[in-house]
Short mmCIF file of C-alpha atoms and ligand atoms in Angstrom, two decimals:
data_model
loop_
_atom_site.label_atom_id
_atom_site.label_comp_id
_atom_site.label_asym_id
_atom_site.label_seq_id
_atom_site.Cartn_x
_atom_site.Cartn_y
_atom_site.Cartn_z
CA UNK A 261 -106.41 5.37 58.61
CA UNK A 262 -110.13 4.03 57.43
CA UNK A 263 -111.35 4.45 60.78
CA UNK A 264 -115.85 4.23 60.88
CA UNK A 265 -117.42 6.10 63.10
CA UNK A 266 -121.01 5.66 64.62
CA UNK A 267 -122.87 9.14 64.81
CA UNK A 268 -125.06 8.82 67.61
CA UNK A 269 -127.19 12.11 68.38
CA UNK A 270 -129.08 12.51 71.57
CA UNK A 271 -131.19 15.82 72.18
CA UNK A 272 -132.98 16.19 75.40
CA UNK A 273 -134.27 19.28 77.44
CA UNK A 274 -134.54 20.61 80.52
CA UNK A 275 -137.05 23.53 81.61
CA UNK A 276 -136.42 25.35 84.84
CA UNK A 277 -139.78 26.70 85.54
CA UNK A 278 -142.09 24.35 87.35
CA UNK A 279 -144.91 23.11 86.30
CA UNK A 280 -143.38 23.65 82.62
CA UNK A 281 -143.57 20.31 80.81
CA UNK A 282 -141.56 20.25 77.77
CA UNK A 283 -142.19 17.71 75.27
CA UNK A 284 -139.78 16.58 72.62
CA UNK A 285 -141.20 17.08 68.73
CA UNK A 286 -140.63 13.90 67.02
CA UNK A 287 -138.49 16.30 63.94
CA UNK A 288 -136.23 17.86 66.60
CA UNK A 289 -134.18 14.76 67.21
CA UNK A 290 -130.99 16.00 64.64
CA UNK A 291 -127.81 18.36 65.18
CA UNK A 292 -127.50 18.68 61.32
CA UNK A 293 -124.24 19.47 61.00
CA UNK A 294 -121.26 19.70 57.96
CA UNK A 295 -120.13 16.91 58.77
CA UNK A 296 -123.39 15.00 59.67
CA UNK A 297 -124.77 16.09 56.39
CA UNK A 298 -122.11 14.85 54.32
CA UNK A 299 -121.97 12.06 56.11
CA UNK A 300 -125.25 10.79 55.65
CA UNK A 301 -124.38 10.70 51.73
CA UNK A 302 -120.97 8.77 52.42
CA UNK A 303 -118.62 12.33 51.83
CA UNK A 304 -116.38 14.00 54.52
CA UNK A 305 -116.48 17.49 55.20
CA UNK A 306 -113.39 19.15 56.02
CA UNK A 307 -111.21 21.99 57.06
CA UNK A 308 -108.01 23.44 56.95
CA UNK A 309 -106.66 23.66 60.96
CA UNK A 310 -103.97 26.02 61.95
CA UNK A 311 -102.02 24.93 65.28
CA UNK A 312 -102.46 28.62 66.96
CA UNK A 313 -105.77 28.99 66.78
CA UNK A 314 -106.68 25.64 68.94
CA UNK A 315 -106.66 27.81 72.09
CA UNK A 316 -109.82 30.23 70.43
CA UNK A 317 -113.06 28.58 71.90
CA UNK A 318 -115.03 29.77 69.14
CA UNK A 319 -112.50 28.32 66.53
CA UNK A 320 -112.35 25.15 68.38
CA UNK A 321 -115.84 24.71 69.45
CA UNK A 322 -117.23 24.83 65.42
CA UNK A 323 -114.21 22.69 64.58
CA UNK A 324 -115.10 19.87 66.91
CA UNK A 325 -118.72 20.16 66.13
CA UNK A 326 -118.80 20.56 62.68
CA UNK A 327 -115.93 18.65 60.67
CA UNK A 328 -115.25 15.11 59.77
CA UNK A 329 -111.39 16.02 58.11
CA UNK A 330 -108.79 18.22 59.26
CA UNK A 331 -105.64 19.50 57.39
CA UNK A 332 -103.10 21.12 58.73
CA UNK A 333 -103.17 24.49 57.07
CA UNK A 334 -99.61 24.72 57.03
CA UNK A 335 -98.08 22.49 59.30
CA UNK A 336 -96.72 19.83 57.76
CA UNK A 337 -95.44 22.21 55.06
CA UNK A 338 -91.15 21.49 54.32
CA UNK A 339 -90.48 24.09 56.09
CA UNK A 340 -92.24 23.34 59.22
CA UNK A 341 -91.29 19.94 59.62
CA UNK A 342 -87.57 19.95 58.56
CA UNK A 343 -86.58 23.27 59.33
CA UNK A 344 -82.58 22.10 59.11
CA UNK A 345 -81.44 19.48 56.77
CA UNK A 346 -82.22 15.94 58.59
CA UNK A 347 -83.74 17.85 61.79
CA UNK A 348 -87.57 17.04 61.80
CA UNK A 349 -90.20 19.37 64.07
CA UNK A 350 -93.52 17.75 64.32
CA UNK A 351 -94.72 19.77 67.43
CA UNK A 352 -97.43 21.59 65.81
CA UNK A 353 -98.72 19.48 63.50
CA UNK A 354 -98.71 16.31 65.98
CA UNK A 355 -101.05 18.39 67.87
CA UNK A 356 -103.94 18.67 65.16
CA UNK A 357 -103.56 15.10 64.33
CA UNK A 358 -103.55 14.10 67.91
CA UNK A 359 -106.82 16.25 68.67
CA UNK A 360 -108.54 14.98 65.32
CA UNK A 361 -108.17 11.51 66.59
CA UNK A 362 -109.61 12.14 69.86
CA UNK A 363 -112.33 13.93 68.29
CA UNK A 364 -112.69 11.36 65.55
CA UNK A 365 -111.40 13.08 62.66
CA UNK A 366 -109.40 11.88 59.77
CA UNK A 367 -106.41 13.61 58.45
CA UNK A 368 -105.51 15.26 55.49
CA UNK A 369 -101.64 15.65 54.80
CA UNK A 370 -100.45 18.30 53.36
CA UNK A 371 -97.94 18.61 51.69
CA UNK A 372 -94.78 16.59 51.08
CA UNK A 373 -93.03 17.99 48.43
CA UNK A 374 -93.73 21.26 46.65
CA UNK A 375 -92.12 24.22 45.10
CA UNK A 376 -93.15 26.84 47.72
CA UNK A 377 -92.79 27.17 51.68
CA UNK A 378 -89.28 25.29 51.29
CA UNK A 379 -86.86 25.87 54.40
CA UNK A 380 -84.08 27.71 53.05
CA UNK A 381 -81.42 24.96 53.19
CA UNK A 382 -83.74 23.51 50.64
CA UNK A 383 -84.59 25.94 48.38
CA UNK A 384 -80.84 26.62 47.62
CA UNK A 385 -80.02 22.82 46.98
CA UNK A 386 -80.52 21.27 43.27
CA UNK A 387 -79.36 18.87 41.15
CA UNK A 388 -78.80 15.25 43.08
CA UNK A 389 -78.27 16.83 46.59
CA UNK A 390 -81.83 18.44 46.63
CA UNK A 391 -83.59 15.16 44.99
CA UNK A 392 -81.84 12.74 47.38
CA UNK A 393 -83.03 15.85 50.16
CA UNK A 394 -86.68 15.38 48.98
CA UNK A 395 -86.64 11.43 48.90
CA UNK A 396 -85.21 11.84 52.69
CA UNK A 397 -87.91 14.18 53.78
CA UNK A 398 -90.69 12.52 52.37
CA UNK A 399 -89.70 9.31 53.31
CA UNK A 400 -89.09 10.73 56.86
CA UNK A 401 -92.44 12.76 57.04
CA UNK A 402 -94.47 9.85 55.67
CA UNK A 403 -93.33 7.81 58.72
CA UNK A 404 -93.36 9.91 61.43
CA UNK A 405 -97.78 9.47 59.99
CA UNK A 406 -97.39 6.16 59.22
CA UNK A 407 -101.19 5.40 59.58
CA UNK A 408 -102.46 8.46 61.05
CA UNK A 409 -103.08 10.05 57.28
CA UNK A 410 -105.90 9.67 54.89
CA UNK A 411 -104.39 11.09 52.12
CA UNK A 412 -101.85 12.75 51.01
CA UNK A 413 -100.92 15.66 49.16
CA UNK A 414 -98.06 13.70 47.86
CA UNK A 415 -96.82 16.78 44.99
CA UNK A 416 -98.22 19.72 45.25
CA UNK A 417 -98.62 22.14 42.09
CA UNK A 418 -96.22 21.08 40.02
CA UNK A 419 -97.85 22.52 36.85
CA UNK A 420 -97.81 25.50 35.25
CA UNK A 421 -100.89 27.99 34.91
CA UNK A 422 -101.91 28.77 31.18
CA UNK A 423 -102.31 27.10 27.84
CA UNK A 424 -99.16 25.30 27.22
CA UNK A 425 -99.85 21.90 30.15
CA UNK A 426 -95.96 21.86 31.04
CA UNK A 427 -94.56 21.33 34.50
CA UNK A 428 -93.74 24.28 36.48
CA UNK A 429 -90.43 25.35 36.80
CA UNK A 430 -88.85 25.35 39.98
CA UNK A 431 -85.75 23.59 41.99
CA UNK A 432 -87.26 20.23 41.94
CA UNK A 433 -88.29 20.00 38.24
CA UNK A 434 -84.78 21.21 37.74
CA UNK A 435 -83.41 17.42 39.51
CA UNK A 436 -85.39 15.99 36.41
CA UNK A 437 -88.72 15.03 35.34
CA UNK A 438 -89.21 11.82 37.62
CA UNK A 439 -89.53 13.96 40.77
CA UNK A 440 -92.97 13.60 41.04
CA UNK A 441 -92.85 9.65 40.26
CA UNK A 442 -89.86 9.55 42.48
CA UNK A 443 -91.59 10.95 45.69
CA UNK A 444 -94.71 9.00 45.42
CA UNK A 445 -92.90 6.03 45.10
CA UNK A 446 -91.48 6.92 48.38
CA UNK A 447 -94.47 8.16 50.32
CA UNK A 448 -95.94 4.59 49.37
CA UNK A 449 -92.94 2.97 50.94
CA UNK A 450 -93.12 4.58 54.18
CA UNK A 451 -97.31 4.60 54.67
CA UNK A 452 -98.60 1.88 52.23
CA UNK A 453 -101.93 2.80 54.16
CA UNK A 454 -102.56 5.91 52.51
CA UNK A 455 -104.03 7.19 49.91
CA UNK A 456 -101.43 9.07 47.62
CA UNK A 457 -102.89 12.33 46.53
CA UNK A 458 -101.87 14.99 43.38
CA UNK A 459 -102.73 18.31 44.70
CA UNK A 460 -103.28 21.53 42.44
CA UNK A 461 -105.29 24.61 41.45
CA UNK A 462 -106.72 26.36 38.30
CA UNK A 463 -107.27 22.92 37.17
CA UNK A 464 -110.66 22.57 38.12
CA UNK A 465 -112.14 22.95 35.01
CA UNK A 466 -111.27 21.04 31.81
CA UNK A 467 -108.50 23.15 30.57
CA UNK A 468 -104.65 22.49 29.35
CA UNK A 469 -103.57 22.22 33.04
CA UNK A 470 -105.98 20.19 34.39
CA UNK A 471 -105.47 17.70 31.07
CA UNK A 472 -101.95 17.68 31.79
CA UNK A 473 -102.36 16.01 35.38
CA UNK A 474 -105.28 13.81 33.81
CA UNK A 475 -102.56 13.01 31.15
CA UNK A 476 -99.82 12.59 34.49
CA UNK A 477 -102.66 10.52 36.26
CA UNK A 478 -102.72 7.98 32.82
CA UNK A 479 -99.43 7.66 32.19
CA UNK A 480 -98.57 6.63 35.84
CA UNK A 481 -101.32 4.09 35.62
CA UNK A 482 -99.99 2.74 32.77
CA UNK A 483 -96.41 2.33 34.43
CA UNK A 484 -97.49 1.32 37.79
CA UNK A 485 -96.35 4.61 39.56
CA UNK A 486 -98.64 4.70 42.71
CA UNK A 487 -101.58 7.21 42.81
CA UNK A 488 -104.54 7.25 44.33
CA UNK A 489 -105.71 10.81 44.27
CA UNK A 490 -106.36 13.85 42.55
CA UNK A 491 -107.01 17.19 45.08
CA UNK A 492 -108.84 20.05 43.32
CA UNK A 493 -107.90 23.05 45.48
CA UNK A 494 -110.71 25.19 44.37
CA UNK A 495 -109.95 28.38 44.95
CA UNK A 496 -112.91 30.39 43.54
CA UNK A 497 -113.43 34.20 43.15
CA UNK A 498 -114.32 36.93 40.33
CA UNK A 499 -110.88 36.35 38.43
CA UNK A 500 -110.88 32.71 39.00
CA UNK A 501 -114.76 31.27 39.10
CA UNK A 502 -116.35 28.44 39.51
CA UNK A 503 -115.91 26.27 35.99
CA UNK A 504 -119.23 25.16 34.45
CA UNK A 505 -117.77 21.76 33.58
CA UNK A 506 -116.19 21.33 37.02
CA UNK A 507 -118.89 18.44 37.78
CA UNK A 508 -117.51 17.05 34.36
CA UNK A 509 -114.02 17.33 34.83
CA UNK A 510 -114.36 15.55 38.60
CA UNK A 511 -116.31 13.22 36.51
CA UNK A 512 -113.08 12.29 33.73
CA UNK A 513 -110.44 11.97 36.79
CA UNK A 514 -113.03 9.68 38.55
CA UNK A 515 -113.47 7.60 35.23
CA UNK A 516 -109.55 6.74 35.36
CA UNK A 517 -110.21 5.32 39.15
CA UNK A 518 -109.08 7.57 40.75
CA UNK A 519 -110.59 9.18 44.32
CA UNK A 520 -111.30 12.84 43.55
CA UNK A 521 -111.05 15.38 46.48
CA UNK A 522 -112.11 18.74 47.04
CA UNK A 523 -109.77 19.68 48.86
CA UNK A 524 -109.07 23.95 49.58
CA UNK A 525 -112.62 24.94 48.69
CA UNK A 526 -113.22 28.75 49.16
CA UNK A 527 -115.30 31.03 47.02
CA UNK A 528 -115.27 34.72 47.44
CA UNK A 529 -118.35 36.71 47.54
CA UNK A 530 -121.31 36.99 50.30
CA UNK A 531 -125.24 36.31 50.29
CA UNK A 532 -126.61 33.86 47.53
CA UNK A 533 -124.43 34.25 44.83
CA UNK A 534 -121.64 32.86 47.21
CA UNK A 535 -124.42 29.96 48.61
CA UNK A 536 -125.54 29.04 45.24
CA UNK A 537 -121.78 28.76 44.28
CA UNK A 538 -121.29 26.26 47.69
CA UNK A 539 -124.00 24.19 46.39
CA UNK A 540 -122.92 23.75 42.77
CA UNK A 541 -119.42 22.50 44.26
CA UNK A 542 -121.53 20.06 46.72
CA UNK A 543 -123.70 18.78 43.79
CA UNK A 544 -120.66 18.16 41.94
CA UNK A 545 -119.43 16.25 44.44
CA UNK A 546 -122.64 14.31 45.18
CA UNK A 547 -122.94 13.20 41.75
CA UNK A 548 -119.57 11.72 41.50
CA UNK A 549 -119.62 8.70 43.22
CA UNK A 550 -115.50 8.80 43.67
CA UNK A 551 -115.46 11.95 45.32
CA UNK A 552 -114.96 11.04 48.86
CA UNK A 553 -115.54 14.69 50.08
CA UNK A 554 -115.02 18.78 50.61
CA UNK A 555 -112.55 20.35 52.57
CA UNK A 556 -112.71 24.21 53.08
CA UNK A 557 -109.39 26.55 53.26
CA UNK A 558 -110.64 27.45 56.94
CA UNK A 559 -113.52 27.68 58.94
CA UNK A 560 -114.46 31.80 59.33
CA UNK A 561 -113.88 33.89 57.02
CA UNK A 562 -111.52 35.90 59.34
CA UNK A 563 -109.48 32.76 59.30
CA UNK A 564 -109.08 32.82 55.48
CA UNK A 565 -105.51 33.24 53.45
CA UNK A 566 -108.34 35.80 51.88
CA UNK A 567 -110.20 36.88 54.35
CA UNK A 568 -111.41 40.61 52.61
CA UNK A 569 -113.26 38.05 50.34
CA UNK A 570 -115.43 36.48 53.34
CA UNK A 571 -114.74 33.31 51.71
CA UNK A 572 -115.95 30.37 54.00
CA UNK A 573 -118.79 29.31 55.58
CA UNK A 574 -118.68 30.99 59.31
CA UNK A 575 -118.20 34.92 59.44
CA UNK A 576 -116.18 36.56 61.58
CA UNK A 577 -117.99 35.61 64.88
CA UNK A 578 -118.69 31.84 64.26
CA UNK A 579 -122.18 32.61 62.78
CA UNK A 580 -122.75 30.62 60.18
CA UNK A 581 -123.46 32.30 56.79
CA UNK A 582 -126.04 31.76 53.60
CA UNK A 583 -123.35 29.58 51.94
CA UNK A 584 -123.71 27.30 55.34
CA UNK A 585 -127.09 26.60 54.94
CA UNK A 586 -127.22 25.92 51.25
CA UNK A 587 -123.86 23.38 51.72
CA UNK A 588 -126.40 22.02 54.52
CA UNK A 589 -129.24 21.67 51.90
CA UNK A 590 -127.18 20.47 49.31
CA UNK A 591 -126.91 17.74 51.07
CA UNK A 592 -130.15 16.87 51.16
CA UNK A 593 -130.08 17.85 55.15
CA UNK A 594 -132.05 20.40 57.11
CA UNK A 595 -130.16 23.03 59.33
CA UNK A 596 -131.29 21.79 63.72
CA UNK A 597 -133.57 23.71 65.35
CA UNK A 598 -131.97 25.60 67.58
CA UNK A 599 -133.60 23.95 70.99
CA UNK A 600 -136.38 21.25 70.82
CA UNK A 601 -140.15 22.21 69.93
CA UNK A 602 -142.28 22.05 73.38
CA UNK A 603 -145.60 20.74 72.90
CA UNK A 604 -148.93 22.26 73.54
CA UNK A 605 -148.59 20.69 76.92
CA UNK A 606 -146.16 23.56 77.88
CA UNK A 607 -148.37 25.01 80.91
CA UNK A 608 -146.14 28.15 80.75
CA UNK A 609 -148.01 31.68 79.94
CA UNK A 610 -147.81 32.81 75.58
CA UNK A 611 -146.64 29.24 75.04
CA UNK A 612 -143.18 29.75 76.43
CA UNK A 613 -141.39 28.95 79.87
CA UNK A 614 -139.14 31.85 81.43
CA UNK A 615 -135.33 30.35 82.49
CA UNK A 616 -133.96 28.18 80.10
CA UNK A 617 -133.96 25.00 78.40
CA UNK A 618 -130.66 22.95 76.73
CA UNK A 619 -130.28 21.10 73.82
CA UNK A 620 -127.53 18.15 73.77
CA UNK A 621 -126.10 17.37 70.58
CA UNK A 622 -123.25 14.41 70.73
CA UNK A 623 -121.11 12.80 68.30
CA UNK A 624 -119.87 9.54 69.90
CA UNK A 625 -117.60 6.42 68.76
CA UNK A 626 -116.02 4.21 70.92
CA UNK A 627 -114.55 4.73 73.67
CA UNK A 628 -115.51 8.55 73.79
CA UNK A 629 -117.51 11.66 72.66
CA UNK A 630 -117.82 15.23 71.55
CA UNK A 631 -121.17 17.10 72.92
CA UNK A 632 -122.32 20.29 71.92
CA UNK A 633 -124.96 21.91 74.89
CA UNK A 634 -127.61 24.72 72.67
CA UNK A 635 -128.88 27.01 75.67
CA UNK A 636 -131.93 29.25 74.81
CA UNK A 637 -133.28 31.39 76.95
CA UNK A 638 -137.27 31.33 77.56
CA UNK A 639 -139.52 34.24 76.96
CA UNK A 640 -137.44 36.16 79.45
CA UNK A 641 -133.73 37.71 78.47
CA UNK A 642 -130.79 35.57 80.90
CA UNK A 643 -127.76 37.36 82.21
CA UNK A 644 -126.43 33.91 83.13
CA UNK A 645 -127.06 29.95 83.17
CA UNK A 646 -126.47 27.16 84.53
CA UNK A 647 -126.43 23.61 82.88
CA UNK A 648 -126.76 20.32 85.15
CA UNK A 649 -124.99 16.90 83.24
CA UNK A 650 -125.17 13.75 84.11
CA UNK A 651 -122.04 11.66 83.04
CA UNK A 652 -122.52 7.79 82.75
CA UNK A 653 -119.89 5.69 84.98
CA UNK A 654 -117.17 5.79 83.63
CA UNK A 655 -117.09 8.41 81.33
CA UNK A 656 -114.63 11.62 82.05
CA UNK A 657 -114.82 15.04 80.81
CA UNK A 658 -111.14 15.85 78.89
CA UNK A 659 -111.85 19.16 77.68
CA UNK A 660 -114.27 22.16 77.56
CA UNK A 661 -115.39 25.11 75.69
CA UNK A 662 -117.46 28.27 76.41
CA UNK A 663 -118.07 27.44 80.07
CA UNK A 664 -116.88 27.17 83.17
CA UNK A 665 -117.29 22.72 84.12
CA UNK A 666 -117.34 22.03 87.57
CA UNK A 667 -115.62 18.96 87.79
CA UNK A 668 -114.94 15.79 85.31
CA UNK A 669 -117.19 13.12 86.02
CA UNK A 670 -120.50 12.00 87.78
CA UNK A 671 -122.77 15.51 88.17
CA UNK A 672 -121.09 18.18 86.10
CA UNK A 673 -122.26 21.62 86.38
CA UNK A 674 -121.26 24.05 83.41
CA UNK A 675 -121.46 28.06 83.99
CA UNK A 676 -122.00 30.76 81.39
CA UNK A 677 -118.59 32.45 81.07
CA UNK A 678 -118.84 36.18 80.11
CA UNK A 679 -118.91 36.27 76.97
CA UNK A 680 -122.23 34.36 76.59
CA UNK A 681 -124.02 34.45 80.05
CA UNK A 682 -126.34 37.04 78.35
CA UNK A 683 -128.74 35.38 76.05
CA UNK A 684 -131.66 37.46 74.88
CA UNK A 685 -135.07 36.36 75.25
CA UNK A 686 -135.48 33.77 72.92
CA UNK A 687 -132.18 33.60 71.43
CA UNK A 688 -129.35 30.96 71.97
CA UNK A 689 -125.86 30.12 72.80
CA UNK A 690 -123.83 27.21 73.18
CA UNK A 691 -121.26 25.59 74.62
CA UNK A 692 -119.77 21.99 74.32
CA UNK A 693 -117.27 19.59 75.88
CA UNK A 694 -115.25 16.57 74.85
CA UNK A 695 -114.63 13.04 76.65
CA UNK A 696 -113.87 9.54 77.19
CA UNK A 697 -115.97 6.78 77.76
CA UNK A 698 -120.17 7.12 77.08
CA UNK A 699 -121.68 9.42 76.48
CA UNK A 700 -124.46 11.46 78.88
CA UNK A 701 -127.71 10.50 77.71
CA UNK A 702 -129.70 11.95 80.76
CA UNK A 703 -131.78 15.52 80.68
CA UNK A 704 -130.05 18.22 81.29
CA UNK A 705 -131.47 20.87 83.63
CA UNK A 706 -130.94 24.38 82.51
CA UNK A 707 -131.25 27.30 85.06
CA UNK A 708 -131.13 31.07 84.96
CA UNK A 709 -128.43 32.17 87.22
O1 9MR B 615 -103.39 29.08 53.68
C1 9MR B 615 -101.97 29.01 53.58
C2 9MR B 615 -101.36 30.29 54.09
O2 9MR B 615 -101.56 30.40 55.49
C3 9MR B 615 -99.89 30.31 53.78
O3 9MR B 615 -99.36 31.57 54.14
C4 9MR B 615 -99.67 30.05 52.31
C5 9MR B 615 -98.20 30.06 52.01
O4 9MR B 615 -97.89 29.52 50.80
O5 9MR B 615 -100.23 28.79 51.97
C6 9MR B 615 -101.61 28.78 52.15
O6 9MR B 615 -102.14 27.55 51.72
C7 9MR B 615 -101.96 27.24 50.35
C8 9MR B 615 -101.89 25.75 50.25
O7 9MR B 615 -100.87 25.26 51.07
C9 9MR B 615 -101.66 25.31 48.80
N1 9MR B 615 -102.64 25.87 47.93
C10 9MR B 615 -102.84 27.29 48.03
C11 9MR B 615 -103.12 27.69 49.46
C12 9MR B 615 -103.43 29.17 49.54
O8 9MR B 615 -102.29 29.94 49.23
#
């Protein structure tokens, strides 16, 4: 799926107190985002998903706001999509790709065939049963995506760590050396669409693993074995940091044609060691033409396979963290202002207006849109609001987050819901919603309730 998307950002404001005339400052017009910054230089910025979490409002709102690329954390693993031989389960993982596409996401798949997270009927198969098993399942999961994937993690990790570059032993090396060849010739078959992805880690430096896949990468070039691809996990901390040639060794995979991918990126650490580390990896990435982007393993850090490392870019709460800002900067963006500027013509005592004012924020393509509403409160604390939208004909609200909608379409009124009805004086919250057709373009009016 190469689907474009037009990123269309409207910000307007409402003030509640009368007489309060808030105008907009002409830099306050952009909800800099991950994915808006990273678009703006032609990259994708994505995130591992996990099904379970959709229903968190926090998880979901900074997912639908933030991220251009989803993969399925482990979804659409072997053994969650053929849990018994020939007996395929897509529930899960259809749901992330389904909600990416309304939200106009691409997809990441991950992973087709791979050592670990077998079912067990697989992992105690070998020899000609088990390769003719992982033909069938890749062939089988392939389809079922036929193009709804970007790329895929075709083989995952099939090297081994250390000095000596040979494939890692496990139950599908054992069916012969042509496994890897073998299942992306079949991945191709079923989804000719997309792009056909070698996934690993510890080989994102120039070392005798990552020259080993380079060498794999060559040698299937030469013989006309589809590839597309190379994912660099990058999976950073103390015992495994961030390579000072990783720019360079992006750099010799792209020089064989290949896209490069960053595609599990998560450095432990905190503060700016951790942000300066975030935007080496995004510098690496900007200076390689043929890396099409950066996917994170997650999107807080309480959502993290290592989460006592506070590895990502939200913490715990959805705040976003140092390393945020610098990915932001590396970019070349600046981080929004949390609600528009008012002008001098603000007739409100101090400079500020009591109530509230709201922010809109929308990502739209055709046919629908994803808005996220800022709310900040005025020189006065709120223990409550109230936000007034005006949809366009047409256009219907599909899903909310952080408040309480009123209805669907025409007038829409959205209430604080407990958890963020009290906003301190000056301070902000936000909320957002999801739908089809155009999106509202009116000014929203924001009142203290
Ligand atoms: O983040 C994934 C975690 O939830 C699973 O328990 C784990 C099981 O193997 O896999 C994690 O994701 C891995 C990814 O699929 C491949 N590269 C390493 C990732 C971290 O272990």
């Amino acid at each position: 799926m190469r689907r474009s998307r037009a990123i269309l950002t409207v910000l307007t404001a409402g003030a509640v107190t009368a007489g309060a005339v808030l105008a907009l400052s002409p830099s306050a017009n952009a909800a800099t985002t991950l994915g808006s910054a990273a678009a703006a230089k032609s990259k994708y910025f994505g995130t591992a998903v996990a099904a379970y979490k959709l229903s968190d409002t926090v998880y979901a709102g900074i997912l639908d706001r933030e991220f251009t690329m989803v993969t399925p954390e482990n979804e659409m693993k072997w053994d969650a999509t053929e849990p018994s031989q020939n007996s395929f389960s897509y529930s899960s993982a259809d749901t992330i790709v389904a909600r990416a596409k309304t939200n106009g996401q691409r997809v990441r798949g991950h992973a087709l065939a791979w050592h670990s997270q077998q079912p067990g009927w697989a992992s105690s198969l070998s020899g000609t049963a088990l390769r003719s098993a992982m033909v069938n399942h890749v062939t089988a999961v392939a389809t079922h995506y036929k193009g709804q994937i970007y790329a895929w993690d075709v083989v995952n990790e099939a090297f081994a760590d250390g000095s000596t570059g040979a494939r890692r032993d496990s139950n599908l090396q054992r069916t012969g050396n042509d496994w890897i060849e073998v299942a992306f010739k079949a991945a191709r078959a079923a989804d000719p669409a997309a792009k056909l992805c070698y996934n690993d880690y510890n080989t994102d430096g120039v070392n005798a693993k990552s020259t080993a896949v380079y060498n794999l990468v060559k040698d299937f070039q030469a013989r006309g074995v589809p590839i597309d691809c190379v994912g660099f996990q990058s999976h950073f901390n103390s015992a495994s940091p961030l390579p000072s040639d990783y720019q360079a060794n992006l750099q010799r995979f792209a020089d064989l044609g290949v896209e490069v991918q960053i595609t599990e990126l998560d450095i432990a650490g905190s503060g700016t060691a951790q942000a300066d580390s975030y935007a080496t990896v995004v510098q690496a990435c900007l200076a390689v033409s043929k890396c099409a982007g950066i996917t994170v393993w997650g999107i807080r850090d309480s959502d993290s396979w290592r989460a006592s490392d506070t590895p990502l870019l939200f913490d715990a709460n959805g705040t976003t963290k140092a390393a945020y800002t610098s990915v932001i900067s590396a970019f070349g963006a600046t981080t929004s202002p949390s609600s528009p500027t008012p002008s001098a013509s603000s007739s409100a005592p101090g400079g500020g207006a009591a109530g509230c004012t709201a922010t809109l924020s929308t990502n739209a393509w055709t046919g629908g849109f994803v808005t996220t509403v800022t709310v900040k409160a005025g020189t006065t604390a709120l223990t409550g609001w109230r936000v007034a939208v005006t949809l366009p004909t047409g256009a219907a609200i599909t899903n909310s987050w952080s408040s309480t909608a009123s209805g669907s379409t025409g007038a829409v009124t959205f209430s604080s819901v407990g958890y963020n009805g009290g906003v301190a004086a000056g301070a902000s919250t936000s909320f957002g919603f999801q739908g089809t057709g155009s999106a509202p373009s009116g000014t929203p009016t924001c009142t203290s309730a």
